[in-house]
PDB file of C-alpha atoms in Angstrom:
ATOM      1  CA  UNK A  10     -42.917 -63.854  30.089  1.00  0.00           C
ATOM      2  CA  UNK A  11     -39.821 -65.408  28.639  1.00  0.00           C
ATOM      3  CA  UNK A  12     -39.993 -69.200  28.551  1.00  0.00           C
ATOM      4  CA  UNK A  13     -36.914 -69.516  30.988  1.00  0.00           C
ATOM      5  CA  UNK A  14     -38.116 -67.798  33.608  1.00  0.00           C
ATOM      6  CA  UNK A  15     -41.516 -70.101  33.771  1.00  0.00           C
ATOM      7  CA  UNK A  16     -39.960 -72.313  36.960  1.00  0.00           C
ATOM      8  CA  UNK A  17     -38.257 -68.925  38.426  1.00  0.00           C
ATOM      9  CA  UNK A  18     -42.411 -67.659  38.532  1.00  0.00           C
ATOM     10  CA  UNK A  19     -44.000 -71.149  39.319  1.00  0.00           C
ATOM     11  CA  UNK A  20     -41.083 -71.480  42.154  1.00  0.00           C
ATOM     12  CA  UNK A  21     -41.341 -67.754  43.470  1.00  0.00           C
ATOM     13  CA  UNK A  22     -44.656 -66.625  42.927  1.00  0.00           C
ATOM     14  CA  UNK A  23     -45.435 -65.750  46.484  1.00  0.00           C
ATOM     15  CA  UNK A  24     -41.978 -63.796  47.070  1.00  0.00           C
ATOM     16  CA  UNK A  25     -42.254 -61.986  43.797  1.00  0.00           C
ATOM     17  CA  UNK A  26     -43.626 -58.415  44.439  1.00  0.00           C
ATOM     18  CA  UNK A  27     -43.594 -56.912  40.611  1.00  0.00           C
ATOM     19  CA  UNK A  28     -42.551 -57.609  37.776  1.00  0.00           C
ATOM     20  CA  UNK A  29     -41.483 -54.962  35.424  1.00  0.00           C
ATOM     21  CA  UNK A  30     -39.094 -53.917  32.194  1.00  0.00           C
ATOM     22  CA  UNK A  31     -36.095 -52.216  31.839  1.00  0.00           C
ATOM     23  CA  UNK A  32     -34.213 -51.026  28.657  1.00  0.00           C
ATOM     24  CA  UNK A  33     -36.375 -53.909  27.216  1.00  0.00           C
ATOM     25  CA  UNK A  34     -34.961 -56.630  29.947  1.00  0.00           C
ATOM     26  CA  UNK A  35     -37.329 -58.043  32.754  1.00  0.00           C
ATOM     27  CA  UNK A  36     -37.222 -57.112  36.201  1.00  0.00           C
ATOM     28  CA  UNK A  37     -38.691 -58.649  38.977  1.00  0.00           C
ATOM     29  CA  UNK A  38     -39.009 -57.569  41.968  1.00  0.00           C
ATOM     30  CA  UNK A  39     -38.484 -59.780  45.175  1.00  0.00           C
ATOM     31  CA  UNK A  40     -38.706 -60.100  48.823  1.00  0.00           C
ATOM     32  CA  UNK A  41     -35.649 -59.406  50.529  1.00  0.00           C
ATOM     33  CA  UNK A  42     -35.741 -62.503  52.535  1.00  0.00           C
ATOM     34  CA  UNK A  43     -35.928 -64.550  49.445  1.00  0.00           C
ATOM     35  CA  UNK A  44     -33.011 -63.506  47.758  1.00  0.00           C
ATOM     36  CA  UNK A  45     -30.360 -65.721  48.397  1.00  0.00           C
ATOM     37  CA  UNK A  46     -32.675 -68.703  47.181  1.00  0.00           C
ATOM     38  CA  UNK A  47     -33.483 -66.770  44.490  1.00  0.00           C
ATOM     39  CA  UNK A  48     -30.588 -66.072  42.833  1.00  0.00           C
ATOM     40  CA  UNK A  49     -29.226 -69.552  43.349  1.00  0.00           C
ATOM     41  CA  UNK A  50     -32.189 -71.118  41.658  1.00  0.00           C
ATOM     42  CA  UNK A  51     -31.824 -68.629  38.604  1.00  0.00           C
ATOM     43  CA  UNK A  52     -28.053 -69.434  38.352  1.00  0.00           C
ATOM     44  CA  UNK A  53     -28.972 -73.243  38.974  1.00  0.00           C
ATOM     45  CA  UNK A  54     -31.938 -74.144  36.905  1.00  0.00           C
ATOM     46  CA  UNK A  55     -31.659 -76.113  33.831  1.00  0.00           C
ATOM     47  CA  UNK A  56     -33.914 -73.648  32.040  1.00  0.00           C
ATOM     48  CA  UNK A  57     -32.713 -70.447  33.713  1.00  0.00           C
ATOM     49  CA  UNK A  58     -29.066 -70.514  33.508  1.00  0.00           C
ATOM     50  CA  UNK A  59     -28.316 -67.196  34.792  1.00  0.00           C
ATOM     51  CA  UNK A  60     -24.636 -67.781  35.711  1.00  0.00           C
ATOM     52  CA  UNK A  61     -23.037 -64.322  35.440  1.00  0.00           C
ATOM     53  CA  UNK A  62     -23.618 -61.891  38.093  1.00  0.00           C
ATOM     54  CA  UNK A  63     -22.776 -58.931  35.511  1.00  0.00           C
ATOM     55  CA  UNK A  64     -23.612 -56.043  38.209  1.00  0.00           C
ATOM     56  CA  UNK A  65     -24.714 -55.254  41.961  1.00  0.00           C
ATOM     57  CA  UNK A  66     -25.771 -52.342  43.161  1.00  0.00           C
ATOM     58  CA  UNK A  67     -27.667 -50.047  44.984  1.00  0.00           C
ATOM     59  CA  UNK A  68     -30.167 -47.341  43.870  1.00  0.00           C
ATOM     60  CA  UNK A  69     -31.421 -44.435  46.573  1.00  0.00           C
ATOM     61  CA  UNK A  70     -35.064 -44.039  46.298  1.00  0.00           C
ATOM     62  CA  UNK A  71     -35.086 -41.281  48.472  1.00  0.00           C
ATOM     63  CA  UNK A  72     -38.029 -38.564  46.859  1.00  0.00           C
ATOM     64  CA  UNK A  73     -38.776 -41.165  43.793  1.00  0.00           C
ATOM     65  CA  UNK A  74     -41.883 -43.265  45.602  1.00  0.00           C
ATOM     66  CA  UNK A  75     -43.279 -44.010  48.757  1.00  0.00           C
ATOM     67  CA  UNK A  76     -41.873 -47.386  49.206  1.00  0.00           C
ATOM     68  CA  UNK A  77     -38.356 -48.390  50.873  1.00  0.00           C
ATOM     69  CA  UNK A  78     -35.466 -46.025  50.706  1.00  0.00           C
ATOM     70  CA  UNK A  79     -33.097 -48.384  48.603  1.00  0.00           C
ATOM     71  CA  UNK A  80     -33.068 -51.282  46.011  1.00  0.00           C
ATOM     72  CA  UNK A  81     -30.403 -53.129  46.053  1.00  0.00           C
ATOM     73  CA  UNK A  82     -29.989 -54.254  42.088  1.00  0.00           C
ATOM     74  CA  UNK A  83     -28.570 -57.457  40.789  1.00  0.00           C
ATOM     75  CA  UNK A  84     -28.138 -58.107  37.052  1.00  0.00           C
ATOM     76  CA  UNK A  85     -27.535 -61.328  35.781  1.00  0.00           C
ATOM     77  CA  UNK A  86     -26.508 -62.699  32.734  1.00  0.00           C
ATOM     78  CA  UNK A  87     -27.151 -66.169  30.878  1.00  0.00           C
ATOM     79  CA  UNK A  88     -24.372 -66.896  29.017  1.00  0.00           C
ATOM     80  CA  UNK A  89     -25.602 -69.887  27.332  1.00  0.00           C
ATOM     81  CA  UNK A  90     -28.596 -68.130  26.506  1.00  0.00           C
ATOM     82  CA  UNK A  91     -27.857 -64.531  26.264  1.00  0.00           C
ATOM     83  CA  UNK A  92     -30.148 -63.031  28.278  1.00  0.00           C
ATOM     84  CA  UNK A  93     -30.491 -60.513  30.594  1.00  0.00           C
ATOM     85  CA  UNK A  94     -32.656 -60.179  33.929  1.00  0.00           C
ATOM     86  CA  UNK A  95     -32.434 -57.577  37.015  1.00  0.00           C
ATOM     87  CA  UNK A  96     -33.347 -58.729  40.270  1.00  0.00           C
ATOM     88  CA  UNK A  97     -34.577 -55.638  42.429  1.00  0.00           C
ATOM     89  CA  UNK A  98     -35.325 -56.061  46.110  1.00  0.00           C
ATOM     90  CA  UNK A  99     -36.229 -52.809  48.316  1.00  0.00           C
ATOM     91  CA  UNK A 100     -34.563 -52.477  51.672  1.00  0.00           C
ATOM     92  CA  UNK A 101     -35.530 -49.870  54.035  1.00  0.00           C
ATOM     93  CA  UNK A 102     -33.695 -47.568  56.254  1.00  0.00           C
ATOM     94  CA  UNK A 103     -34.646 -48.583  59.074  1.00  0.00           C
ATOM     95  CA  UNK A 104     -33.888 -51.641  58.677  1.00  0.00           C
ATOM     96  CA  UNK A 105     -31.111 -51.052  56.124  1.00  0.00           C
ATOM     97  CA  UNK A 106     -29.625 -55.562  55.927  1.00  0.00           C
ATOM     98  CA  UNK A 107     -30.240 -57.439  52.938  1.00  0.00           C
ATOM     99  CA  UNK A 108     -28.529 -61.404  53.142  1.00  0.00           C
ATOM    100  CA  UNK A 109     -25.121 -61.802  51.058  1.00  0.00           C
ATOM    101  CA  UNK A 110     -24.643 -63.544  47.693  1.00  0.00           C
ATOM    102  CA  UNK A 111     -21.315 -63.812  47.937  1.00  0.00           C
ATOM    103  CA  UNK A 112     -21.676 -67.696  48.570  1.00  0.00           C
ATOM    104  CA  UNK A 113     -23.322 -67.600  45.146  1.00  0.00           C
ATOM    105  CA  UNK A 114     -21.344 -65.588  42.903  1.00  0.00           C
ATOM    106  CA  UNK A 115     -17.933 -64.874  44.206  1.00  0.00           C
ATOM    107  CA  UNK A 116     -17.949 -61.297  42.281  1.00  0.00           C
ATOM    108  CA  UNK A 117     -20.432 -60.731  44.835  1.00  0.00           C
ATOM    109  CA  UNK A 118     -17.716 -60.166  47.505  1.00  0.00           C
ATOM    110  CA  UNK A 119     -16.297 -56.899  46.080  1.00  0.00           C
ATOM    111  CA  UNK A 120     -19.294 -54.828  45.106  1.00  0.00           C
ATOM    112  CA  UNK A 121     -21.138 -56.250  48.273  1.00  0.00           C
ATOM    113  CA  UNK A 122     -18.075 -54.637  50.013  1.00  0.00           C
ATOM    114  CA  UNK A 123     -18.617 -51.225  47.874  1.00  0.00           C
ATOM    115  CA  UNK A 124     -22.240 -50.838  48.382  1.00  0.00           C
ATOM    116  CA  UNK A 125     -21.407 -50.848  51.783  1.00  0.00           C
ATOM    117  CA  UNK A 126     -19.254 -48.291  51.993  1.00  0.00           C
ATOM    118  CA  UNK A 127     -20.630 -45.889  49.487  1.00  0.00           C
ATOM    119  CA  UNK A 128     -24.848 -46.512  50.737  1.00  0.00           C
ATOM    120  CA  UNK A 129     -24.313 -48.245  54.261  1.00  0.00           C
ATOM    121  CA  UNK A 130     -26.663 -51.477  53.018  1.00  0.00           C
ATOM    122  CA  UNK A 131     -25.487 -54.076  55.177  1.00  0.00           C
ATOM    123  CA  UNK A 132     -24.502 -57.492  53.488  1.00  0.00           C
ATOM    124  CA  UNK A 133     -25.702 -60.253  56.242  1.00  0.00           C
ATOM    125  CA  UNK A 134     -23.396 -62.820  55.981  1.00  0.00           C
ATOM    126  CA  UNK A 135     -20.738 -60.913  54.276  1.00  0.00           C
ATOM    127  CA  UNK A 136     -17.062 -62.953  54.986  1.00  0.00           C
ATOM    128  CA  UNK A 137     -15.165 -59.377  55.021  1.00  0.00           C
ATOM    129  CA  UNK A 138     -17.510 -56.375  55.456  1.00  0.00           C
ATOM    130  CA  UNK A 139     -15.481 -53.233  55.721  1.00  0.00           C
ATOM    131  CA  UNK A 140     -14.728 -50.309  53.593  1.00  0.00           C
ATOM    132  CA  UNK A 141     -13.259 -50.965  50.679  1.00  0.00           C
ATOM    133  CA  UNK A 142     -13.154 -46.889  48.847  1.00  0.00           C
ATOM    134  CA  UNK A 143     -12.888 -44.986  51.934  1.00  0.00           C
ATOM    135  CA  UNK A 144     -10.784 -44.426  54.573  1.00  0.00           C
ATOM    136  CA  UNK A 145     -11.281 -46.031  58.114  1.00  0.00           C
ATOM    137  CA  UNK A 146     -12.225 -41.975  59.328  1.00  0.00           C
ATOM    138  CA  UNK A 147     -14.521 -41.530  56.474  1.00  0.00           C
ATOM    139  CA  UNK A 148     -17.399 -40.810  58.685  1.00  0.00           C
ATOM    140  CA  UNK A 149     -21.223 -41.607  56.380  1.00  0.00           C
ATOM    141  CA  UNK A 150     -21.924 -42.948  52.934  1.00  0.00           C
ATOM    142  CA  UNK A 151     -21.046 -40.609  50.343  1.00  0.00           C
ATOM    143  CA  UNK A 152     -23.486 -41.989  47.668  1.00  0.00           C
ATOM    144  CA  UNK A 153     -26.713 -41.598  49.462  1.00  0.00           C
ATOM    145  CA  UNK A 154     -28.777 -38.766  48.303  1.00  0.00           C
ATOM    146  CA  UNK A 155     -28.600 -37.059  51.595  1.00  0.00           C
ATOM    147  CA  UNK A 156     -24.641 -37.229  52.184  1.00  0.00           C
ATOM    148  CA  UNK A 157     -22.885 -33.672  52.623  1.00  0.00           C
ATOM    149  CA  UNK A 158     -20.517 -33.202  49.231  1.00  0.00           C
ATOM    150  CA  UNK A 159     -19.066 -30.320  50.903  1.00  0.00           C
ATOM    151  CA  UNK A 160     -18.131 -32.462  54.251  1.00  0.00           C
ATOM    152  CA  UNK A 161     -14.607 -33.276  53.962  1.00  0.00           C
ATOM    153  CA  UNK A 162     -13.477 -36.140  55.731  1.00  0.00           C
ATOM    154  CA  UNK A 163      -9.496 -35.948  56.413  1.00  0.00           C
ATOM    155  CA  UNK A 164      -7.301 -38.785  57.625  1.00  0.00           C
ATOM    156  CA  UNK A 165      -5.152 -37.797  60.255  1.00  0.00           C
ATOM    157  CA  UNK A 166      -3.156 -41.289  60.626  1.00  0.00           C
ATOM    158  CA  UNK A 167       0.095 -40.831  59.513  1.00  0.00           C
ATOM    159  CA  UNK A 168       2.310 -43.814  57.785  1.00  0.00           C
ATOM    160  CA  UNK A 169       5.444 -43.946  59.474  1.00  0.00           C
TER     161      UNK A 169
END
């Protein structure tokens, strides 16, 4: 384990699911009611540091496993450091809500706003959740596996 993220372990223990490696940089795995704590203590600890939210974003699991249907991604960045970590935390269809980290990292706000619209995961908390790439007809989210490429979606409001 790298020494920084000692206190995020000792701290989380209980809402860490997995931990596991990516292109060489750690990935845990967390409960989705834990995230907003979580990712405030990373960016907040002395010995963590992560302050750069470099990337969120969501994966559809659909046909990869048997757990939930999506992860929503977060990679963060120490600057001070230069390190890397992913934060992973599934959310299922069903029940397809994760809380907002916009009140954390104000980059947040936009791709928040983008997963939205392109996988339907909805940001709780979220100051301005609304489409942001599609049009207010766009009917579905076009980057789930099980969208419709061929389904065109026109918009008939015309700018006067």
């Amino acid at each position: 384990m790298n020494e920084p993220l000692v206190p995020f372990g000792a701290r989380f223990g209980s809402a860490i699911l997995a931990r596991e490696a990516m292109t060489g940089m750690p990935v845990y795995r967390v409960k989705r009611e834990a995230i907003v704590d979580a990712l405030r203590f990373l960016r907040d600890d002395r010995e963590c540091r992560y302050n750069m939210l470099t990337e969120l974003t969501v994966v559809d699991c659909a046909g990869l496993h048997d757990r939930d249907r999506f992860d929503v991604v977060y990679l963060l960045h120490s600057l001070s450091r230069r390190d890397r970590l992913a934060i992973k935390c599934a959310v299922p269809e069903e029940d397809c809500r994760i809380d907002s980290v916009s009140g954390i990292f104000k980059n947040a706000n936009w791709a928040e706003r983008e997963a939205f619209d392109q996988y339907g995961v909805v940001f709780v908390g979220h100051p301005n959740l609304k489409r942001i790439l599609n049009h207010k007809e766009f009917v579905g989210h076009p980057l789930r596996k099980d969208y419709d490429p061929a389904r065109r979606w026109i918009l008939t409001e015309e700018k006067i």
